Amino acid sequence: MARNIYKSPAELRLMVEPGLVTAASLDAVRAAIRPGITTAELDAIAEKVIRDAGGEPNFALVPGYHHTVCASVNDDVVHGIPGSRVLKAGDIVSIDSGAQVKGYNGDSAMTIVLDDTARPEVVAARRELSEVTRKSLWVGIAALASARYLGEVGGAIEDYVRSKGDYGILEDYVGHGIGRSMHEEPTVFNYRTRERGAKVKPGLCVAIEPMITADGLDTFVREDDWTVATSNGADAAHWEHSVAVHQDGIWVLTAPDGGASELTAHGVVPVPIP
Ligand code: MG
Ligand code: MG
């Protein structure tokens, strides 16, 4: 018997603060990222924001992982370990961060492409990849607002990505429920599956996180035992938000405006958690 995946209204309210702290940590990284900075420096910036807010970096609660963010550069897709790597002009960098506050968790990721005036075509292709991934996330979130079953989210993401070109949608890594643990049931696929998935109803909290490559979907784990990279060296992008379904609608927990600025275009008006 699966455990209850639906949270009470009181629990949903406790999901708000970790979402906002997670968002703030990514905002700080976005403001600081530039060629010449190391991924370890970005990690320290995110950690300070989370600790100053009274939170705890929840990635560091994962056994064996000791950092606040994952920083995945170019052909690294996810789970890149922050360190001495110096970011260069034109790099495509995915930063994934999470905060635990009062026992509840946030989880969100973004991709940033650094300017490189010497390689405009490379930058343009990487920005396009990131935008397709980012927009597919919002398509998925918008689908959640009216979905009866969670599988509709993956179907919507897949349809959008396929409409934009020959991109690869990772299948070995997926989204997840979120709450007292960063990773909970149910699984949130980024593509259409045979199963219709969990029923979408008030109390459902999920992290939706499409991971898209410029080409192909084979990956391998590097010798550090964490970093997931594309087998063919293709670039990758990763965007993620934690989203709550409640009695009056949906609210994107890791966006300060609940997702309003992006969801309006999809005809969805997010509603604050009552
Ligand atoms: Mg994440
Ligand atoms: Mg996640």
PDB file of C-alpha atoms and ligand atoms in Angstrom:
ATOM      1  CA  MET A   1       0.000   0.000   0.000  1.00  0.00           C
ATOM      2  CA  ALA A   2       1.540   3.250  -1.091  1.00  0.00           C
ATOM      3  CA  ARG A   3       1.801   5.943   1.504  1.00  0.00           C
ATOM      4  CA  ASN A   4      -0.414   8.989   1.285  1.00  0.00           C
ATOM      5  CA  ILE A   5       1.183  11.391  -1.163  1.00  0.00           C
ATOM      6  CA  TYR A   6      -1.306  14.201  -0.552  1.00  0.00           C
ATOM      7  CA  LYS A   7      -0.441  16.857   2.001  1.00  0.00           C
ATOM      8  CA  SER A   8      -2.790  18.574   4.416  1.00  0.00           C
ATOM      9  CA  PRO A   9      -3.516  22.305   4.053  1.00  0.00           C
ATOM     10  CA  ALA A  10      -1.229  22.923   7.041  1.00  0.00           C
ATOM     11  CA  GLU A  11       1.602  21.019   5.363  1.00  0.00           C
ATOM     12  CA  LEU A  12       1.082  22.930   2.114  1.00  0.00           C
ATOM     13  CA  ARG A  13       1.537  26.167   4.031  1.00  0.00           C
ATOM     14  CA  LEU A  14       4.839  24.827   5.386  1.00  0.00           C
ATOM     15  CA  MET A  15       6.020  24.238   1.804  1.00  0.00           C
ATOM     16  CA  VAL A  16       5.923  27.953   0.994  1.00  0.00           C
ATOM     17  CA  GLU A  17       8.969  29.163   2.924  1.00  0.00           C
ATOM     18  CA  PRO A  18      11.469  26.538   1.710  1.00  0.00           C
ATOM     19  CA  GLY A  19      10.297  27.270  -1.824  1.00  0.00           C
ATOM     20  CA  LEU A  20      11.006  30.973  -1.457  1.00  0.00           C
ATOM     21  CA  VAL A  21      14.399  30.385   0.179  1.00  0.00           C
ATOM     22  CA  THR A  22      15.329  28.025  -2.655  1.00  0.00           C
ATOM     23  CA  ALA A  23      14.307  30.685  -5.190  1.00  0.00           C
ATOM     24  CA  ALA A  24      16.392  33.309  -3.371  1.00  0.00           C
ATOM     25  CA  SER A  25      19.457  31.062  -3.494  1.00  0.00           C
ATOM     26  CA  LEU A  26      19.134  30.752  -7.271  1.00  0.00           C
ATOM     27  CA  ASP A  27      18.566  34.502  -7.632  1.00  0.00           C
ATOM     28  CA  ALA A  28      21.869  35.110  -5.839  1.00  0.00           C
ATOM     29  CA  VAL A  29      23.683  32.672  -8.111  1.00  0.00           C
ATOM     30  CA  ARG A  30      22.110  34.297 -11.175  1.00  0.00           C
ATOM     31  CA  ALA A  31      23.407  37.691 -10.025  1.00  0.00           C
ATOM     32  CA  ALA A  32      26.933  36.399  -9.448  1.00  0.00           C
ATOM     33  CA  ILE A  33      27.533  34.001 -12.314  1.00  0.00           C
ATOM     34  CA  ARG A  34      30.100  35.153 -14.892  1.00  0.00           C
ATOM     35  CA  PRO A  35      33.181  33.895 -16.703  1.00  0.00           C
ATOM     36  CA  GLY A  36      36.049  33.500 -14.220  1.00  0.00           C
ATOM     37  CA  ILE A  37      33.971  32.413 -11.230  1.00  0.00           C
ATOM     38  CA  THR A  38      34.281  28.847  -9.952  1.00  0.00           C
ATOM     39  CA  THR A  39      31.356  26.548  -9.309  1.00  0.00           C
ATOM     40  CA  ALA A  40      32.543  26.294  -5.681  1.00  0.00           C
ATOM     41  CA  GLU A  41      32.127  30.065  -5.325  1.00  0.00           C
ATOM     42  CA  LEU A  42      28.579  29.819  -6.656  1.00  0.00           C
ATOM     43  CA  ASP A  43      27.920  27.021  -4.181  1.00  0.00           C
ATOM     44  CA  ALA A  44      29.079  29.209  -1.283  1.00  0.00           C
ATOM     45  CA  ILE A  45      26.816  32.048  -2.434  1.00  0.00           C
ATOM     46  CA  ALA A  46      23.773  29.767  -2.475  1.00  0.00           C
ATOM     47  CA  GLU A  47      24.664  28.245   0.885  1.00  0.00           C
ATOM     48  CA  LYS A  48      24.938  31.661   2.546  1.00  0.00           C
ATOM     49  CA  VAL A  49      21.490  32.718   1.297  1.00  0.00           C
ATOM     50  CA  ILE A  50      19.909  29.518   2.593  1.00  0.00           C
ATOM     51  CA  ARG A  51      21.633  29.590   5.996  1.00  0.00           C
ATOM     52  CA  ASP A  52      20.996  33.337   6.481  1.00  0.00           C
ATOM     53  CA  ALA A  53      17.297  32.602   5.965  1.00  0.00           C
ATOM     54  CA  GLY A  54      17.383  29.975   8.705  1.00  0.00           C
ATOM     55  CA  GLY A  55      17.338  27.066   6.293  1.00  0.00           C
ATOM     56  CA  GLU A  56      19.592  24.167   5.564  1.00  0.00           C
ATOM     57  CA  PRO A  57      20.897  23.105   2.136  1.00  0.00           C
ATOM     58  CA  ASN A  58      18.925  19.913   1.551  1.00  0.00           C
ATOM     59  CA  PHE A  59      21.288  18.463  -1.062  1.00  0.00           C
ATOM     60  CA  ALA A  60      23.826  18.164   1.775  1.00  0.00           C
ATOM     61  CA  LEU A  61      21.322  15.875   3.534  1.00  0.00           C
ATOM     62  CA  VAL A  62      21.671  13.376   0.674  1.00  0.00           C
ATOM     63  CA  PRO A  63      24.161  10.703   1.848  1.00  0.00           C
ATOM     64  CA  GLY A  64      27.574  11.267   0.256  1.00  0.00           C
ATOM     65  CA  TYR A  65      26.806  14.742  -1.100  1.00  0.00           C
ATOM     66  CA  HIS A  66      28.379  17.703   0.677  1.00  0.00           C
ATOM     67  CA  HIS A  67      27.342  20.770  -1.284  1.00  0.00           C
ATOM     68  CA  THR A  68      24.436  23.206  -1.567  1.00  0.00           C
ATOM     69  CA  VAL A  69      24.002  23.151  -5.324  1.00  0.00           C
ATOM     70  CA  CYS A  70      24.704  20.951  -8.275  1.00  0.00           C
ATOM     71  CA  ALA A  71      26.515  22.825 -11.044  1.00  0.00           C
ATOM     72  CA  SER A  72      26.445  21.036 -14.399  1.00  0.00           C
ATOM     73  CA  VAL A  73      28.436  22.610 -17.233  1.00  0.00           C
ATOM     74  CA  ASN A  74      28.029  22.050 -20.990  1.00  0.00           C
ATOM     75  CA  ASP A  75      27.710  18.283 -21.598  1.00  0.00           C
ATOM     76  CA  ASP A  76      27.114  17.645 -17.898  1.00  0.00           C
ATOM     77  CA  VAL A  77      23.349  17.322 -17.439  1.00  0.00           C
ATOM     78  CA  VAL A  78      22.736  17.098 -13.697  1.00  0.00           C
ATOM     79  CA  HIS A  79      24.449  16.324 -10.377  1.00  0.00           C
ATOM     80  CA  GLY A  80      27.680  18.186 -11.213  1.00  0.00           C
ATOM     81  CA  ILE A  81      29.723  18.698  -8.047  1.00  0.00           C
ATOM     82  CA  PRO A  82      30.812  22.284  -7.340  1.00  0.00           C
ATOM     83  CA  GLY A  83      34.573  22.708  -7.220  1.00  0.00           C
ATOM     84  CA  SER A  84      37.555  24.461  -8.745  1.00  0.00           C
ATOM     85  CA  ARG A  85      36.150  24.502 -12.283  1.00  0.00           C
ATOM     86  CA  VAL A  86      36.340  28.032 -13.645  1.00  0.00           C
ATOM     87  CA  LEU A  87      33.395  29.028 -15.809  1.00  0.00           C
ATOM     88  CA  LYS A  88      34.250  30.269 -19.273  1.00  0.00           C
ATOM     89  CA  ALA A  89      32.551  32.570 -21.779  1.00  0.00           C
ATOM     90  CA  GLY A  90      29.882  30.665 -23.680  1.00  0.00           C
ATOM     91  CA  ASP A  91      29.423  27.922 -21.066  1.00  0.00           C
ATOM     92  CA  ILE A  92      25.900  26.574 -20.528  1.00  0.00           C
ATOM     93  CA  VAL A  93      25.540  26.054 -16.788  1.00  0.00           C
ATOM     94  CA  SER A  94      22.689  24.356 -14.947  1.00  0.00           C
ATOM     95  CA  ILE A  95      22.394  25.181 -11.255  1.00  0.00           C
ATOM     96  CA  ASP A  96      20.130  23.050  -9.073  1.00  0.00           C
ATOM     97  CA  SER A  97      19.477  24.173  -5.490  1.00  0.00           C
ATOM     98  CA  GLY A  98      17.291  23.228  -2.561  1.00  0.00           C
ATOM     99  CA  ALA A  99      16.520  24.469   0.944  1.00  0.00           C
ATOM    100  CA  GLN A 100      14.962  22.722   3.899  1.00  0.00           C
ATOM    101  CA  VAL A 101      13.138  25.022   6.299  1.00  0.00           C
ATOM    102  CA  LYS A 102      11.276  23.784   9.393  1.00  0.00           C
ATOM    103  CA  GLY A 103      11.388  20.250   8.079  1.00  0.00           C
ATOM    104  CA  TYR A 104       9.994  20.910   4.593  1.00  0.00           C
ATOM    105  CA  ASN A 105      11.834  21.175   1.282  1.00  0.00           C
ATOM    106  CA  GLY A 106      12.177  23.251  -1.859  1.00  0.00           C
ATOM    107  CA  ASP A 107      13.906  22.144  -5.071  1.00  0.00           C
ATOM    108  CA  SER A 108      14.500  24.253  -8.175  1.00  0.00           C
ATOM    109  CA  ALA A 109      16.947  24.501 -11.048  1.00  0.00           C
ATOM    110  CA  MET A 110      17.853  26.945 -13.792  1.00  0.00           C
ATOM    111  CA  THR A 111      20.187  27.053 -16.770  1.00  0.00           C
ATOM    112  CA  ILE A 112      22.295  30.063 -17.701  1.00  0.00           C
ATOM    113  CA  VAL A 113      24.317  30.592 -20.886  1.00  0.00           C
ATOM    114  CA  LEU A 114      27.276  32.942 -20.450  1.00  0.00           C
ATOM    115  CA  ASP A 115      27.945  35.484 -23.172  1.00  0.00           C
ATOM    116  CA  ASP A 116      30.701  34.842 -25.678  1.00  0.00           C
ATOM    117  CA  THR A 117      31.066  37.444 -28.406  1.00  0.00           C
ATOM    118  CA  ALA A 118      33.631  35.257 -30.208  1.00  0.00           C
ATOM    119  CA  ARG A 119      31.182  32.361 -30.614  1.00  0.00           C
ATOM    120  CA  PRO A 120      27.732  33.819 -31.283  1.00  0.00           C
ATOM    121  CA  GLU A 121      26.420  30.640 -32.986  1.00  0.00           C
ATOM    122  CA  VAL A 122      27.368  28.460 -30.022  1.00  0.00           C
ATOM    123  CA  VAL A 123      25.722  30.880 -27.587  1.00  0.00           C
ATOM    124  CA  ALA A 124      22.581  31.122 -29.729  1.00  0.00           C
ATOM    125  CA  ALA A 125      22.198  27.337 -29.937  1.00  0.00           C
ATOM    126  CA  ARG A 126      22.742  26.946 -26.197  1.00  0.00           C
ATOM    127  CA  ARG A 127      20.245  29.717 -25.392  1.00  0.00           C
ATOM    128  CA  GLU A 128      17.717  28.026 -27.668  1.00  0.00           C
ATOM    129  CA  LEU A 129      18.243  24.701 -25.863  1.00  0.00           C
ATOM    130  CA  SER A 130      17.793  26.382 -22.494  1.00  0.00           C
ATOM    131  CA  GLU A 131      14.667  28.247 -23.639  1.00  0.00           C
ATOM    132  CA  VAL A 132      13.052  25.097 -25.038  1.00  0.00           C
ATOM    133  CA  THR A 133      13.743  23.369 -21.719  1.00  0.00           C
ATOM    134  CA  ARG A 134      12.496  26.313 -19.631  1.00  0.00           C
ATOM    135  CA  LYS A 135       9.333  26.677 -21.673  1.00  0.00           C
ATOM    136  CA  SER A 136       8.698  22.935 -21.554  1.00  0.00           C
ATOM    137  CA  LEU A 137       8.760  23.211 -17.767  1.00  0.00           C
ATOM    138  CA  TRP A 138       6.088  25.919 -17.847  1.00  0.00           C
ATOM    139  CA  VAL A 139       4.031  23.899 -20.329  1.00  0.00           C
ATOM    140  CA  GLY A 140       4.199  21.026 -17.851  1.00  0.00           C
ATOM    141  CA  ILE A 141       3.242  23.231 -14.912  1.00  0.00           C
ATOM    142  CA  ALA A 142       0.326  24.666 -16.888  1.00  0.00           C
ATOM    143  CA  ALA A 143      -0.798  21.125 -17.733  1.00  0.00           C
ATOM    144  CA  LEU A 144      -0.770  20.245 -14.039  1.00  0.00           C
ATOM    145  CA  ALA A 145      -3.305  23.008 -13.378  1.00  0.00           C
ATOM    146  CA  SER A 146      -6.021  21.142 -15.274  1.00  0.00           C
ATOM    147  CA  ALA A 147      -4.675  17.579 -15.251  1.00  0.00           C
ATOM    148  CA  ARG A 148      -6.664  14.709 -13.801  1.00  0.00           C
ATOM    149  CA  TYR A 149      -3.610  12.475 -13.693  1.00  0.00           C
ATOM    150  CA  LEU A 150       0.056  13.340 -13.314  1.00  0.00           C
ATOM    151  CA  GLY A 151       0.986  11.571 -16.548  1.00  0.00           C
ATOM    152  CA  GLU A 152      -0.589  14.444 -18.468  1.00  0.00           C
ATOM    153  CA  VAL A 153       2.317  16.632 -17.337  1.00  0.00           C
ATOM    154  CA  GLY A 154       4.913  14.406 -19.008  1.00  0.00           C
ATOM    155  CA  GLY A 155       2.818  14.157 -22.158  1.00  0.00           C
ATOM    156  CA  ALA A 156       2.595  17.953 -22.392  1.00  0.00           C
ATOM    157  CA  ILE A 157       6.351  18.372 -21.859  1.00  0.00           C
ATOM    158  CA  GLU A 158       7.163  15.772 -24.494  1.00  0.00           C
ATOM    159  CA  ASP A 159       4.774  17.255 -27.061  1.00  0.00           C
ATOM    160  CA  TYR A 160       6.261  20.711 -26.580  1.00  0.00           C
ATOM    161  CA  VAL A 161       9.899  19.583 -26.814  1.00  0.00           C
ATOM    162  CA  ARG A 162       9.202  17.443 -29.908  1.00  0.00           C
ATOM    163  CA  SER A 163       7.518  20.421 -31.578  1.00  0.00           C
ATOM    164  CA  LYS A 164      10.726  22.435 -31.196  1.00  0.00           C
ATOM    165  CA  GLY A 165      13.222  20.119 -32.851  1.00  0.00           C
ATOM    166  CA  ASP A 166      15.296  17.011 -32.494  1.00  0.00           C
ATOM    167  CA  TYR A 167      16.098  17.346 -28.816  1.00  0.00           C
ATOM    168  CA  GLY A 168      16.705  14.485 -26.399  1.00  0.00           C
ATOM    169  CA  ILE A 169      14.446  14.114 -23.354  1.00  0.00           C
ATOM    170  CA  LEU A 170      16.312  12.275 -20.618  1.00  0.00           C
ATOM    171  CA  GLU A 171      14.485   9.196 -19.376  1.00  0.00           C
ATOM    172  CA  ASP A 172      16.928   7.973 -16.725  1.00  0.00           C
ATOM    173  CA  TYR A 173      16.272  11.020 -14.542  1.00  0.00           C
ATOM    174  CA  VAL A 174      12.847  12.366 -13.655  1.00  0.00           C
ATOM    175  CA  GLY A 175      10.898  14.677 -11.358  1.00  0.00           C
ATOM    176  CA  HIS A 176       9.430  13.664  -8.021  1.00  0.00           C
ATOM    177  CA  GLY A 177       7.120  14.400  -5.149  1.00  0.00           C
ATOM    178  CA  ILE A 178       8.505  16.768  -2.530  1.00  0.00           C
ATOM    179  CA  GLY A 179       7.701  17.488   1.105  1.00  0.00           C
ATOM    180  CA  ARG A 180       9.380  16.367   4.298  1.00  0.00           C
ATOM    181  CA  SER A 181      11.922  14.719   2.010  1.00  0.00           C
ATOM    182  CA  MET A 182      13.328  16.333  -1.092  1.00  0.00           C
ATOM    183  CA  HIS A 183      12.572  13.176  -3.070  1.00  0.00           C
ATOM    184  CA  GLU A 184       9.209  11.522  -2.467  1.00  0.00           C
ATOM    185  CA  GLU A 185       6.617   9.633  -4.436  1.00  0.00           C
ATOM    186  CA  PRO A 186       5.216  10.048  -7.004  1.00  0.00           C
ATOM    187  CA  THR A 187       7.588  10.021  -9.987  1.00  0.00           C
ATOM    188  CA  VAL A 188       7.045  12.853 -12.461  1.00  0.00           C
ATOM    189  CA  PHE A 189       8.026  11.786 -15.960  1.00  0.00           C
ATOM    190  CA  ASN A 190       9.079  14.291 -18.615  1.00  0.00           C
ATOM    191  CA  TYR A 191       7.581  12.197 -21.388  1.00  0.00           C
ATOM    192  CA  ARG A 192       4.476  10.165 -22.138  1.00  0.00           C
ATOM    193  CA  THR A 193       4.265   6.801 -20.372  1.00  0.00           C
ATOM    194  CA  ARG A 194       1.853   3.873 -20.350  1.00  0.00           C
ATOM    195  CA  GLU A 195       0.709   4.665 -16.819  1.00  0.00           C
ATOM    196  CA  ARG A 196      -1.601   7.597 -16.291  1.00  0.00           C
ATOM    197  CA  GLY A 197       0.167   8.393 -13.026  1.00  0.00           C
ATOM    198  CA  ALA A 198      -1.058   9.644  -9.658  1.00  0.00           C
ATOM    199  CA  LYS A 199      -4.388  11.421  -9.398  1.00  0.00           C
ATOM    200  CA  VAL A 200      -3.960  15.184  -9.381  1.00  0.00           C
ATOM    201  CA  LYS A 201      -5.838  16.571  -6.396  1.00  0.00           C
ATOM    202  CA  PRO A 202      -5.324  19.018  -3.516  1.00  0.00           C
ATOM    203  CA  GLY A 203      -2.256  18.224  -1.467  1.00  0.00           C
ATOM    204  CA  LEU A 204      -0.071  17.016  -4.330  1.00  0.00           C
ATOM    205  CA  CYS A 205       3.388  18.641  -4.304  1.00  0.00           C
ATOM    206  CA  VAL A 206       5.780  17.813  -7.108  1.00  0.00           C
ATOM    207  CA  ALA A 207       9.118  18.941  -8.491  1.00  0.00           C
ATOM    208  CA  ILE A 208       8.819  19.044 -12.277  1.00  0.00           C
ATOM    209  CA  GLU A 209      12.252  19.054 -13.915  1.00  0.00           C
ATOM    210  CA  PRO A 210      12.783  18.446 -17.626  1.00  0.00           C
ATOM    211  CA  MET A 211      16.373  17.591 -18.548  1.00  0.00           C
ATOM    212  CA  ILE A 212      16.871  18.129 -22.266  1.00  0.00           C
ATOM    213  CA  THR A 213      19.880  17.591 -24.515  1.00  0.00           C
ATOM    214  CA  ALA A 214      20.751  19.090 -27.857  1.00  0.00           C
ATOM    215  CA  ASP A 215      20.878  15.543 -29.232  1.00  0.00           C
ATOM    216  CA  GLY A 216      20.355  12.033 -27.869  1.00  0.00           C
ATOM    217  CA  LEU A 217      19.406  10.639 -24.481  1.00  0.00           C
ATOM    218  CA  ASP A 218      22.261   8.339 -23.484  1.00  0.00           C
ATOM    219  CA  THR A 219      24.147   9.440 -20.398  1.00  0.00           C
ATOM    220  CA  PHE A 220      26.901   8.134 -18.150  1.00  0.00           C
ATOM    221  CA  VAL A 221      28.095   8.966 -14.635  1.00  0.00           C
ATOM    222  CA  ARG A 222      31.576  10.491 -14.454  1.00  0.00           C
ATOM    223  CA  GLU A 223      34.389   9.134 -12.255  1.00  0.00           C
ATOM    224  CA  ASP A 224      33.298  11.410  -9.383  1.00  0.00           C
ATOM    225  CA  ASP A 225      30.300   9.029  -9.039  1.00  0.00           C
ATOM    226  CA  TRP A 226      27.831  11.934  -9.278  1.00  0.00           C
ATOM    227  CA  THR A 227      28.048  13.990 -12.444  1.00  0.00           C
ATOM    228  CA  VAL A 228      25.670  12.793 -15.166  1.00  0.00           C
ATOM    229  CA  ALA A 229      26.993  13.664 -18.640  1.00  0.00           C
ATOM    230  CA  THR A 230      25.761  13.030 -22.163  1.00  0.00           C
ATOM    231  CA  SER A 231      27.475  10.068 -23.832  1.00  0.00           C
ATOM    232  CA  ASN A 232      27.893  11.916 -27.129  1.00  0.00           C
ATOM    233  CA  GLY A 233      29.113  15.185 -25.619  1.00  0.00           C
ATOM    234  CA  ALA A 234      25.953  17.090 -26.540  1.00  0.00           C
ATOM    235  CA  ASP A 235      24.974  20.143 -24.493  1.00  0.00           C
ATOM    236  CA  ALA A 236      22.245  19.811 -21.891  1.00  0.00           C
ATOM    237  CA  ALA A 237      19.820  22.057 -20.005  1.00  0.00           C
ATOM    238  CA  HIS A 238      17.766  21.585 -16.836  1.00  0.00           C
ATOM    239  CA  TRP A 239      14.949  23.682 -15.396  1.00  0.00           C
ATOM    240  CA  GLU A 240      12.918  22.788 -12.321  1.00  0.00           C
ATOM    241  CA  HIS A 241      10.207  24.151 -10.059  1.00  0.00           C
ATOM    242  CA  SER A 242       8.401  22.751  -7.024  1.00  0.00           C
ATOM    243  CA  VAL A 243       4.633  23.118  -7.441  1.00  0.00           C
ATOM    244  CA  ALA A 244       1.708  22.628  -5.043  1.00  0.00           C
ATOM    245  CA  VAL A 245      -1.840  21.645  -5.964  1.00  0.00           C
ATOM    246  CA  HIS A 246      -4.379  22.951  -3.431  1.00  0.00           C
ATOM    247  CA  GLN A 247      -8.114  23.393  -3.041  1.00  0.00           C
ATOM    248  CA  ASP A 248      -8.217  26.608  -5.076  1.00  0.00           C
ATOM    249  CA  GLY A 249      -5.639  25.915  -7.785  1.00  0.00           C
ATOM    250  CA  ILE A 250      -1.883  25.568  -8.187  1.00  0.00           C
ATOM    251  CA  TRP A 251       1.017  27.621  -6.816  1.00  0.00           C
ATOM    252  CA  VAL A 252       4.626  27.439  -7.944  1.00  0.00           C
ATOM    253  CA  LEU A 253       6.426  27.283  -4.609  1.00  0.00           C
ATOM    254  CA  THR A 254       9.866  28.157  -5.990  1.00  0.00           C
ATOM    255  CA  ALA A 255       8.699  31.269  -7.879  1.00  0.00           C
ATOM    256  CA  PRO A 256       8.030  34.385  -5.749  1.00  0.00           C
ATOM    257  CA  ASP A 257       4.958  35.219  -7.864  1.00  0.00           C
ATOM    258  CA  GLY A 258       3.695  31.645  -7.799  1.00  0.00           C
ATOM    259  CA  GLY A 259       4.426  31.415 -11.512  1.00  0.00           C
ATOM    260  CA  ALA A 260       1.960  34.164 -12.538  1.00  0.00           C
ATOM    261  CA  SER A 261       4.304  35.890 -14.997  1.00  0.00           C
ATOM    262  CA  GLU A 262       4.832  32.676 -16.987  1.00  0.00           C
ATOM    263  CA  LEU A 263       1.471  30.939 -16.565  1.00  0.00           C
ATOM    264  CA  THR A 264      -0.702  33.810 -17.787  1.00  0.00           C
ATOM    265  CA  ALA A 265       0.355  33.012 -21.356  1.00  0.00           C
ATOM    266  CA  HIS A 266      -1.045  29.511 -20.790  1.00  0.00           C
ATOM    267  CA  GLY A 267      -4.355  30.798 -19.437  1.00  0.00           C
ATOM    268  CA  VAL A 268      -3.529  29.696 -15.894  1.00  0.00           C
ATOM    269  CA  VAL A 269      -3.778  32.000 -12.908  1.00  0.00           C
ATOM    270  CA  PRO A 270      -1.874  30.638  -9.916  1.00  0.00           C
ATOM    271  CA  VAL A 271      -3.600  31.021  -6.542  1.00  0.00           C
ATOM    272  CA  PRO A 272      -1.710  31.533  -3.268  1.00  0.00           C
ATOM    273  CA  ILE A 273      -1.998  28.637  -0.837  1.00  0.00           C
ATOM    274  CA  PRO A 274      -4.839  29.478   1.561  1.00  0.00           C
TER     275      PRO A 274
HETATM  276 MG    MG B   1      16.635  19.854  -8.162  1.00  0.00          MG
HETATM  277 MG    MG B   2      14.404  17.621  -8.114  1.00  0.00          MG
END
